[in-house]
Amino acid sequence: NAGVTQTPKFRVLKTGQSMTLLCAQDMNHEYMYWYRQDPGMGLRLIHYSVGEGTTAKGEVPDGYNVSRLKKQNFLLGLESAAPSQTSVYFCASSRGAGSGYTFGSGTRLTVV
Amino acid sequence: DQQVKQNSPSLSVQEGRISILNCDYTNSMFDYFLWYKKYPAEGPTFLISISSIKDKNEDGRFTVFLNKSAKHLSLHIVPSQPGDSAVYFCAASVGNYGQNFVFGPGTRLSVLP
């Protein structure tokens, strides 16, 4: 049982480049989330989805877009990467209200 | 301003002793709290939760205490084991609807053999 899988695990981008981070879960969870973790800041919610075809903004959505075309996948896109987006990105999923999160192992992104 | 604070970035404890990790919050509307544990190169894993209708919740060696008047919660680990060495995140939400948890910055616990 894979749980939540994030790809890639590491990536270095140049300023202005674009990329997509993929999150896949095999637990049939309704809710999916993208967080970023920065030193001293904890985990901050970027975007989330409460079901296939739905997305919503979290605390720090600027510079990111997301899509949830299939229930098991949640994509995070950076259209024009900036050094401020250097971070570790975590995807998570949950059954919904009243459920804890299952996190992926993270993607370390460096923008130079 | 951070709504969830973990003022100790790190904590060292001897194996077998008690570890106490603290968390303070500023939003009096928060009524559901969780603790997550994170090992290096892994995602956080759920540890224990508590809702505001309780002031204590236990799960094996882990106990979470909630003091609503002080807006403070703590995680006690007894006895501490070397495998408990990890970063611990406190998270809080208004209701438990699954999408609005606010995380603290984490405390790195080192349990020394």
Short mmCIF file of C-alpha atoms in Angstrom, two decimals:
data_model
loop_
_atom_site.label_atom_id
_atom_site.label_comp_id
_atom_site.label_asym_id
_atom_site.label_seq_id
_atom_site.Cartn_x
_atom_site.Cartn_y
_atom_site.Cartn_z
CA ASN A 1 0.00 0.00 0.00
CA ALA A 2 1.83 3.09 -1.28
CA GLY A 3 -0.27 5.75 0.50
CA VAL A 4 0.68 9.17 -0.86
CA THR A 5 3.40 9.35 -3.50
CA GLN A 6 5.06 12.56 -4.61
CA THR A 7 7.17 13.00 -7.72
CA PRO A 8 9.81 14.23 -8.17
CA LYS A 9 11.64 14.06 -4.83
CA PHE A 10 14.18 16.73 -5.76
CA ARG A 11 14.28 19.42 -8.41
CA VAL A 12 16.38 22.47 -9.22
CA LEU A 13 14.76 25.14 -11.38
CA LYS A 14 16.02 28.36 -12.85
CA THR A 15 14.05 31.53 -12.16
CA GLY A 16 11.20 31.82 -14.64
CA GLN A 17 11.00 28.11 -15.47
CA SER A 18 7.83 26.17 -14.96
CA MET A 19 7.18 22.75 -13.51
CA THR A 20 4.47 20.48 -12.15
CA LEU A 21 4.62 18.46 -8.97
CA LEU A 22 2.53 15.32 -8.96
CA CYS A 23 0.78 13.82 -5.96
CA ALA A 24 -0.95 10.46 -6.17
CA GLN A 25 -2.89 8.63 -3.45
CA ASP A 26 -4.28 5.12 -3.53
CA MET A 27 -6.52 5.31 -0.46
CA ASN A 28 -9.62 6.67 -2.23
CA HIS A 29 -9.38 9.82 -0.09
CA GLU A 30 -11.69 12.71 -0.95
CA TYR A 31 -9.52 15.56 0.33
CA MET A 32 -6.05 16.43 -0.92
CA TYR A 33 -3.69 19.25 0.05
CA TRP A 34 -0.47 20.92 -0.92
CA TYR A 35 1.71 22.42 1.84
CA ARG A 36 5.09 24.08 1.84
CA GLN A 37 7.52 23.87 4.71
CA ASP A 38 10.04 26.62 5.34
CA PRO A 39 12.48 26.93 8.25
CA GLY A 40 10.79 28.38 11.33
CA MET A 41 7.43 28.61 9.55
CA GLY A 42 5.85 25.20 9.96
CA LEU A 43 3.64 23.83 7.23
CA ARG A 44 1.60 26.37 5.28
CA LEU A 45 -1.35 25.39 3.10
CA ILE A 46 -1.02 26.39 -0.56
CA HIS A 47 -4.14 24.89 -2.14
CA TYR A 48 -6.49 22.07 -1.33
CA SER A 49 -9.26 20.02 -2.90
CA VAL A 50 -12.34 18.51 -1.29
CA GLY A 51 -13.16 16.30 -4.25
CA GLU A 52 -12.49 15.51 -7.88
CA GLY A 53 -12.82 18.60 -10.04
CA THR A 54 -12.71 21.05 -7.10
CA THR A 55 -9.87 23.20 -5.80
CA ALA A 56 -9.58 26.04 -3.31
CA LYS A 57 -6.94 28.47 -2.12
CA GLY A 58 -5.13 28.03 1.12
CA GLU A 59 -2.97 30.42 3.12
CA VAL A 60 -0.22 31.01 0.52
CA PRO A 61 -1.66 30.38 -2.97
CA ASP A 62 0.11 33.11 -4.98
CA GLY A 63 2.40 31.83 -7.73
CA TYR A 64 0.86 28.35 -7.73
CA ASN A 65 -1.96 26.63 -9.59
CA VAL A 66 -3.51 23.23 -8.98
CA SER A 67 -5.73 20.71 -10.71
CA ARG A 68 -7.67 17.67 -9.52
CA LEU A 69 -8.90 16.04 -12.70
CA LYS A 70 -8.83 12.57 -11.16
CA LYS A 71 -9.69 11.73 -7.58
CA GLN A 72 -6.36 10.06 -6.96
CA ASN A 73 -4.15 12.84 -8.35
CA PHE A 74 -3.49 16.41 -7.25
CA LEU A 75 -1.09 18.47 -9.34
CA LEU A 76 0.74 21.58 -8.19
CA GLY A 77 2.04 23.89 -10.90
CA LEU A 78 4.55 26.70 -10.82
CA GLU A 79 4.17 28.78 -13.99
CA SER A 80 7.18 31.04 -13.46
CA ALA A 81 9.38 29.90 -10.60
CA ALA A 82 10.88 32.45 -8.21
CA PRO A 83 13.64 32.00 -5.59
CA SER A 84 10.98 32.63 -2.90
CA GLN A 85 9.42 29.32 -3.93
CA THR A 86 12.48 27.41 -2.78
CA SER A 87 10.97 25.10 -0.19
CA VAL A 88 10.00 21.56 0.69
CA TYR A 89 6.56 20.73 -0.65
CA PHE A 90 4.32 18.17 0.99
CA CYS A 91 1.18 16.66 -0.41
CA ALA A 92 -1.38 15.13 1.94
CA SER A 93 -4.74 13.43 1.69
CA SER A 94 -7.57 12.64 4.07
CA ARG A 95 -10.96 10.93 4.04
CA GLY A 96 -12.53 14.25 4.89
CA ALA A 97 -13.88 15.98 7.95
CA GLY A 98 -12.79 14.31 11.17
CA SER A 99 -9.86 12.50 9.59
CA GLY A 100 -6.16 13.03 10.03
CA TYR A 101 -3.84 13.58 7.11
CA THR A 102 -1.58 11.09 5.35
CA PHE A 103 1.45 12.92 4.02
CA GLY A 104 3.78 12.14 1.18
CA SER A 105 7.53 12.17 1.73
CA GLY A 106 8.01 15.62 0.21
CA THR A 107 9.61 17.33 -2.79
CA ARG A 108 12.64 19.52 -2.20
CA LEU A 109 12.57 22.35 -4.75
CA THR A 110 15.37 24.84 -5.23
CA VAL A 111 14.91 27.84 -7.50
CA VAL A 112 18.15 29.54 -8.50
CA ASP B 1 1.86 36.63 13.28
CA GLN B 2 1.88 32.88 13.85
CA GLN B 3 -1.37 31.54 15.27
CA VAL B 4 0.29 28.34 16.47
CA LYS B 5 3.61 28.64 18.25
CA GLN B 6 6.14 26.09 19.39
CA ASN B 7 8.65 28.23 21.19
CA SER B 8 11.26 25.55 21.73
CA PRO B 9 13.00 24.75 18.43
CA SER B 10 14.74 21.79 20.04
CA LEU B 11 14.66 19.59 23.12
CA SER B 12 17.02 16.90 24.39
CA VAL B 13 15.91 14.22 26.83
CA GLN B 14 17.55 11.14 28.30
CA GLU B 15 16.14 7.78 27.29
CA GLY B 16 13.51 6.57 29.78
CA ARG B 17 12.68 10.06 31.02
CA ILE B 18 9.65 12.16 30.16
CA SER B 19 9.60 14.42 27.09
CA ILE B 20 7.28 17.43 27.24
CA LEU B 21 6.64 19.35 24.04
CA ASN B 22 4.69 22.57 24.28
CA CYS B 23 2.39 24.41 21.90
CA ASP B 24 0.61 27.75 22.31
CA TYR B 25 -2.09 29.21 20.12
CA THR B 26 -3.60 32.65 19.78
CA ASN B 27 -6.92 31.98 18.06
CA SER B 28 -9.53 31.26 20.73
CA MET B 29 -11.78 29.74 18.05
CA PHE B 30 -9.43 26.75 17.60
CA ASP B 31 -11.16 23.70 19.00
CA TYR B 32 -9.37 20.73 17.46
CA PHE B 33 -5.69 19.96 17.82
CA LEU B 34 -3.31 17.36 16.47
CA TRP B 35 0.30 16.36 16.88
CA TYR B 36 2.38 15.07 13.99
CA LYS B 37 5.80 13.47 14.08
CA LYS B 38 8.30 13.83 11.26
CA TYR B 39 11.48 11.88 10.57
CA PRO B 40 14.10 13.26 8.13
CA ALA B 41 13.26 12.73 4.44
CA GLU B 42 9.76 11.53 5.33
CA GLY B 43 6.38 13.23 5.49
CA PRO B 44 4.75 14.00 8.85
CA THR B 45 2.73 11.17 10.40
CA PHE B 46 -0.30 11.62 12.63
CA LEU B 47 0.37 10.95 16.29
CA ILE B 48 -2.52 11.99 18.51
CA SER B 49 -5.43 14.45 18.56
CA ILE B 50 -7.63 16.22 21.08
CA SER B 51 -10.82 18.23 20.79
CA SER B 52 -11.73 21.12 23.03
CA ILE B 53 -14.38 19.10 24.87
CA LYS B 54 -11.54 17.19 26.52
CA ASP B 55 -8.52 18.26 28.51
CA LYS B 56 -6.56 15.05 28.12
CA ASN B 57 -6.15 12.26 25.59
CA GLU B 58 -3.89 9.24 25.94
CA ASP B 59 -2.54 6.76 23.45
CA GLY B 60 0.06 4.43 24.84
CA ARG B 61 3.19 6.38 25.77
CA PHE B 62 1.73 9.60 24.34
CA THR B 63 -0.58 11.95 26.23
CA VAL B 64 -1.81 15.33 25.06
CA PHE B 65 -3.05 17.89 27.59
CA LEU B 66 -5.16 20.89 26.64
CA ASN B 67 -5.53 24.02 28.76
CA LYS B 68 -8.11 26.12 26.94
CA SER B 69 -7.95 29.08 29.29
CA ALA B 70 -4.21 29.37 28.74
CA LYS B 71 -4.48 28.47 25.02
CA HIS B 72 -1.81 25.89 25.61
CA LEU B 73 -1.38 22.24 24.85
CA SER B 74 1.43 19.86 25.57
CA LEU B 75 2.51 16.43 24.41
CA HIS B 76 4.01 14.10 27.00
CA ILE B 77 6.02 11.07 25.96
CA VAL B 78 6.71 8.58 28.76
CA PRO B 79 9.08 6.83 28.71
CA SER B 80 11.05 8.46 25.92
CA GLN B 81 12.84 6.16 23.49
CA PRO B 82 15.60 6.87 20.95
CA GLY B 83 13.11 6.11 18.16
CA ASP B 84 11.06 9.10 19.32
CA SER B 85 13.80 11.43 18.05
CA ALA B 86 12.03 13.46 15.37
CA VAL B 87 10.45 16.84 14.69
CA TYR B 88 7.04 17.24 16.31
CA PHE B 89 4.45 19.59 14.83
CA CYS B 90 1.41 20.89 16.64
CA ALA B 91 -1.62 21.76 14.46
CA ALA B 92 -4.92 23.47 15.26
CA SER B 93 -8.19 24.12 13.50
CA VAL B 94 -11.61 25.64 13.95
CA GLY B 95 -13.84 22.60 13.73
CA ASN B 96 -12.51 19.44 12.21
CA TYR B 97 -13.49 19.87 8.59
CA GLY B 98 -10.21 18.60 7.21
CA GLN B 99 -8.93 21.62 5.35
CA ASN B 100 -8.05 24.41 7.71
CA PHE B 101 -5.33 23.15 10.01
CA VAL B 102 -2.69 25.67 11.03
CA PHE B 103 0.69 24.15 11.85
CA GLY B 104 3.31 25.31 14.30
CA PRO B 105 6.99 25.54 13.29
CA GLY B 106 7.92 22.28 15.00
CA THR B 107 10.18 21.14 17.85
CA ARG B 108 13.09 18.80 17.22
CA LEU B 109 13.25 16.15 19.96
CA SER B 110 16.46 14.24 20.55
CA VAL B 111 16.28 11.27 22.90
CA LEU B 112 19.74 10.37 24.09
CA PRO B 113 20.60 6.74 24.87
#
